[in-house]
Amino acid sequence: MIIPMIIMQLGIAMDYWGEFTDNTWAVHIHYWSGTVWYLFLIIQPYYAAHGKIEKHRTNGMIGIFIAGSVGLGSLSMLHRDIRLAHLAMEFPEKFGPFKAWFFYGVPVVETVMICAFMYAVIKSIVYRKDLANHAWWLISTVFLIMMPALGRGVQFIQIMISGFTPDLNAMVGIYISAAIIIGFAIVSAIKYNKLKHPATILIICVNLFNCLLEPVGKSEVIQNILETVIKG
């Protein structure tokens, strides 16, 4: 869990710390709740492995609160992407390769990610007395919500190499990130004999769906639904 934590922090570093003073309160809550969740997934196995079961169980109850803040906090920020879509249409020169469709696609794939995340947390509670299943469902949450941070990191590297131009393919970062996440998840699943586990299948499906961001974001039907439902 330490490696995914480092990947997440490196991926989002420039996007968060580079614009720290300009970030809204919601962004700060989103970043720190996600960071605390990753730390939680590092600490919990340590307590379980060292026989500190009472602390593990107590922290588990606190973890429900943290997971809720991660999920609901993420969903409460979706209006930010709709606002960015409007700005991208009004000032396309300021957004380079990131067209309005990109920002319309983001809330859709992030909604799927967060729903999958919350489902995995619920399944970990259901299987709390089955250590192997309980642990793998919790581990899966890392791979289910890693895309936004890793995607930003890969896109930042892509921009550093090719420049912030309209000709840059904004989806390349998403494709590369999805491949990294799925690859990392499969290697971990093989290591823990969980390759055919439902959580592993969920990880693969969610990250493959993320690769559909472009056609989803370009759908006028979906754009109209987002404009109707998400206000902010």
Coordinates of C-alpha atoms in Angstrom, one line a residue:
M1 CA 0.0 0.0 0.0
I2 CA 3.0 2.3 0.4
I3 CA 3.8 2.2 -3.3
P4 CA 0.2 3.2 -4.4
M5 CA 0.4 5.9 -1.8
I6 CA 3.6 7.3 -3.3
I7 CA 2.2 7.0 -6.9
M8 CA -0.9 8.9 -5.9
Q9 CA 1.0 11.7 -4.1
L10 CA 3.5 12.1 -7.0
G11 CA 0.7 12.1 -9.6
I12 CA -1.4 14.8 -7.9
A13 CA 1.6 16.8 -6.5
M14 CA 1.8 19.6 -9.1
D15 CA -2.0 19.8 -9.5
Y16 CA -2.6 20.2 -5.8
W17 CA 0.5 21.8 -4.3
G18 CA 1.2 23.9 -7.5
E19 CA -2.1 25.6 -7.1
F20 CA -2.4 25.3 -3.3
T21 CA -3.5 28.9 -2.6
D22 CA -6.0 28.9 -5.4
N23 CA -7.7 25.6 -4.5
T24 CA -11.1 25.7 -3.0
W25 CA -12.0 24.3 0.4
A26 CA -13.7 21.3 -1.2
V27 CA -10.4 20.5 -3.1
H28 CA -8.5 20.5 0.2
I29 CA -11.0 18.3 1.9
H30 CA -11.0 15.9 -1.1
Y31 CA -7.1 15.7 -1.2
W32 CA -6.7 15.2 2.6
S33 CA -9.5 12.7 3.0
G34 CA -8.0 10.6 0.2
T35 CA -4.6 10.9 1.7
V36 CA -5.9 9.8 5.1
W37 CA -7.6 6.8 3.5
Y38 CA -4.4 5.6 1.9
L39 CA -2.6 6.0 5.3
F40 CA -5.4 4.1 6.9
L41 CA -4.9 1.2 4.5
I42 CA -1.2 1.2 5.4
I43 CA -1.8 1.2 9.2
Q44 CA -4.6 -1.3 9.4
P45 CA -2.6 -4.3 8.1
Y46 CA 0.2 -3.4 10.5
Y47 CA -2.2 -3.6 13.5
A48 CA -3.7 -6.9 12.2
A49 CA -0.3 -8.5 11.6
H50 CA 1.0 -7.5 15.0
G51 CA -1.9 -8.9 17.0
K52 CA -3.4 -5.4 17.9
I53 CA -6.9 -6.6 16.9
E54 CA -8.8 -4.2 19.2
K55 CA -7.0 -1.2 17.7
H56 CA -7.6 -2.7 14.2
R57 CA -11.4 -3.0 14.9
T58 CA -11.6 0.5 16.5
N59 CA -9.8 2.0 13.5
G60 CA -12.1 0.0 11.3
M61 CA -15.1 1.9 12.7
I62 CA -13.3 5.2 12.1
G63 CA -12.4 4.0 8.6
I64 CA -16.1 3.9 7.7
F65 CA -16.3 7.6 8.4
I66 CA -13.1 8.3 6.4
A67 CA -14.4 6.2 3.4
G68 CA -17.7 8.2 3.6
S69 CA -15.9 11.5 3.4
V70 CA -13.8 10.3 0.4
G71 CA -16.9 9.1 -1.5
L72 CA -19.3 11.9 -0.7
G73 CA -16.6 14.5 -0.9
S74 CA -15.7 13.4 -4.4
L75 CA -19.3 13.4 -5.6
S76 CA -19.9 16.9 -4.1
M77 CA -17.1 18.2 -6.4
L78 CA -18.5 17.2 -9.7
H79 CA -19.9 20.6 -10.4
R80 CA -16.3 21.8 -10.7
D81 CA -15.9 19.8 -13.9
I82 CA -19.1 21.3 -15.4
R83 CA -17.8 24.8 -14.7
L84 CA -14.5 23.9 -16.3
A85 CA -16.4 22.6 -19.4
H86 CA -18.1 25.9 -19.7
L87 CA -14.8 27.8 -19.4
A88 CA -13.2 25.5 -21.9
M89 CA -15.9 26.4 -24.4
E90 CA -15.6 30.1 -23.7
F91 CA -11.8 30.3 -23.6
P92 CA -10.5 27.3 -25.5
E93 CA -7.0 28.8 -25.9
K94 CA -6.5 28.6 -22.1
F95 CA -7.2 24.9 -21.9
G96 CA -5.0 23.6 -24.7
P97 CA -5.7 19.9 -25.3
F98 CA -8.5 19.8 -22.8
K99 CA -11.7 20.4 -24.6
A100 CA -15.1 20.7 -23.1
W101 CA -15.9 17.1 -23.8
F102 CA -13.0 16.1 -21.5
F103 CA -14.6 17.9 -18.5
Y104 CA -18.0 16.5 -19.3
G105 CA -16.5 13.0 -19.3
V106 CA -14.7 13.3 -16.0
P107 CA -17.8 13.5 -13.7
V108 CA -19.2 10.4 -15.4
V109 CA -16.2 8.2 -15.0
E110 CA -15.6 9.6 -11.5
T111 CA -19.1 8.8 -10.5
V112 CA -18.6 5.2 -11.6
M113 CA -15.2 5.1 -9.7
I114 CA -16.8 6.4 -6.5
C115 CA -19.8 4.1 -6.6
A116 CA -17.4 1.2 -7.1
F117 CA -15.2 2.5 -4.2
M118 CA -18.2 2.7 -1.9
Y119 CA -19.4 -0.8 -3.0
A120 CA -16.0 -2.2 -2.2
V121 CA -16.0 -0.6 1.2
I122 CA -19.4 -2.1 1.9
K123 CA -18.2 -5.5 0.8
S124 CA -15.2 -5.3 3.1
I125 CA -17.7 -4.7 6.0
V126 CA -19.8 -7.6 4.9
Y127 CA -16.7 -9.8 4.9
R128 CA -15.1 -8.4 8.1
K129 CA -14.9 -11.9 9.6
D130 CA -13.3 -13.3 6.5
L131 CA -9.8 -11.8 6.7
A132 CA -8.7 -12.6 3.1
N133 CA -11.8 -11.3 1.5
H134 CA -12.1 -8.3 3.9
A135 CA -8.5 -7.3 3.1
W136 CA -8.7 -7.7 -0.7
W137 CA -11.9 -5.6 -0.9
L138 CA -10.2 -2.9 1.0
I139 CA -7.0 -3.1 -1.1
S140 CA -9.2 -2.9 -4.3
T141 CA -10.4 0.6 -3.2
V142 CA -6.8 1.9 -3.9
F143 CA -6.9 0.7 -7.6
L144 CA -10.5 1.9 -8.0
I145 CA -9.8 5.6 -7.2
M146 CA -6.2 5.9 -8.3
M147 CA -6.9 7.1 -11.8
P148 CA -7.5 10.9 -11.2
A149 CA -4.2 11.4 -9.4
L150 CA -2.1 9.1 -11.6
G151 CA -3.8 10.5 -14.7
R152 CA -2.9 14.0 -13.8
G153 CA 0.7 13.0 -13.2
V154 CA 1.0 11.3 -16.6
Q155 CA -0.7 14.2 -18.3
F156 CA 1.8 16.6 -16.6
I157 CA 4.7 14.6 -17.9
Q158 CA 3.1 14.4 -21.4
I159 CA 2.7 18.2 -21.4
M160 CA 6.3 18.7 -20.2
I161 CA 7.5 16.6 -23.1
S162 CA 5.2 17.8 -25.9
G163 CA 4.0 21.2 -24.7
F164 CA 0.6 22.6 -23.7
T165 CA -0.9 22.6 -27.2
P166 CA -4.3 21.9 -28.7
D167 CA -2.8 19.1 -30.8
L168 CA -1.9 17.0 -27.7
N169 CA -4.1 14.0 -27.1
A170 CA -5.5 14.4 -23.6
M171 CA -6.7 10.8 -23.6
V172 CA -3.1 9.3 -23.8
G173 CA -2.6 10.0 -20.1
I174 CA -5.8 8.2 -19.3
Y175 CA -4.9 5.1 -21.4
I176 CA -1.4 4.9 -19.9
S177 CA -2.7 5.3 -16.3
A178 CA -5.4 2.6 -16.9
A179 CA -2.7 0.2 -18.1
I180 CA -0.5 0.9 -15.1
I181 CA -3.3 0.5 -12.6
I182 CA -4.7 -2.7 -14.2
G183 CA -1.2 -4.1 -14.5
F184 CA -0.4 -3.3 -10.9
A185 CA -3.7 -4.7 -9.7
I186 CA -3.2 -8.0 -11.7
V187 CA 0.3 -8.5 -10.3
S188 CA -1.0 -7.9 -6.8
A189 CA -3.9 -10.2 -7.4
I190 CA -1.6 -13.0 -8.6
K191 CA 0.6 -12.5 -5.6
Y192 CA -2.4 -12.9 -3.2
N193 CA -4.2 -15.5 -5.3
K194 CA -7.1 -13.2 -6.0
L195 CA -7.0 -13.0 -9.8
K196 CA -10.6 -14.3 -10.2
H197 CA -11.9 -12.4 -7.2
P198 CA -14.9 -10.1 -7.8
A199 CA -12.9 -7.1 -6.6
T200 CA -10.2 -7.8 -9.2
I201 CA -12.8 -8.0 -11.9
L202 CA -14.3 -4.7 -10.6
I203 CA -10.9 -3.0 -10.8
I204 CA -10.4 -4.0 -14.4
C205 CA -13.9 -3.1 -15.5
V206 CA -13.8 0.3 -13.8
N207 CA -10.4 1.3 -15.3
L208 CA -11.4 0.1 -18.7
F209 CA -14.6 2.2 -18.5
N210 CA -12.3 5.2 -17.7
C211 CA -10.9 4.8 -21.2
L212 CA -14.3 5.6 -22.6
L213 CA -14.1 9.1 -21.2
E214 CA -13.9 10.7 -24.7
P215 CA -17.0 9.1 -26.3
V216 CA -18.9 9.5 -23.0
G217 CA -17.9 13.2 -22.7
K218 CA -18.8 13.9 -26.4
S219 CA -22.4 12.5 -26.0
E220 CA -24.9 15.3 -26.1
V221 CA -27.4 13.2 -24.2
I222 CA -24.9 12.8 -21.3
Q223 CA -24.0 16.5 -21.5
N224 CA -27.6 17.5 -21.1
I225 CA -28.2 15.1 -18.2
L226 CA -25.1 16.5 -16.4
E227 CA -26.2 20.1 -17.0
T228 CA -29.6 19.2 -15.6
V229 CA -28.6 17.2 -12.6
I230 CA -25.3 18.8 -11.5
K231 CA -25.5 22.4 -10.3
G232 CA -23.0 24.4 -8.4

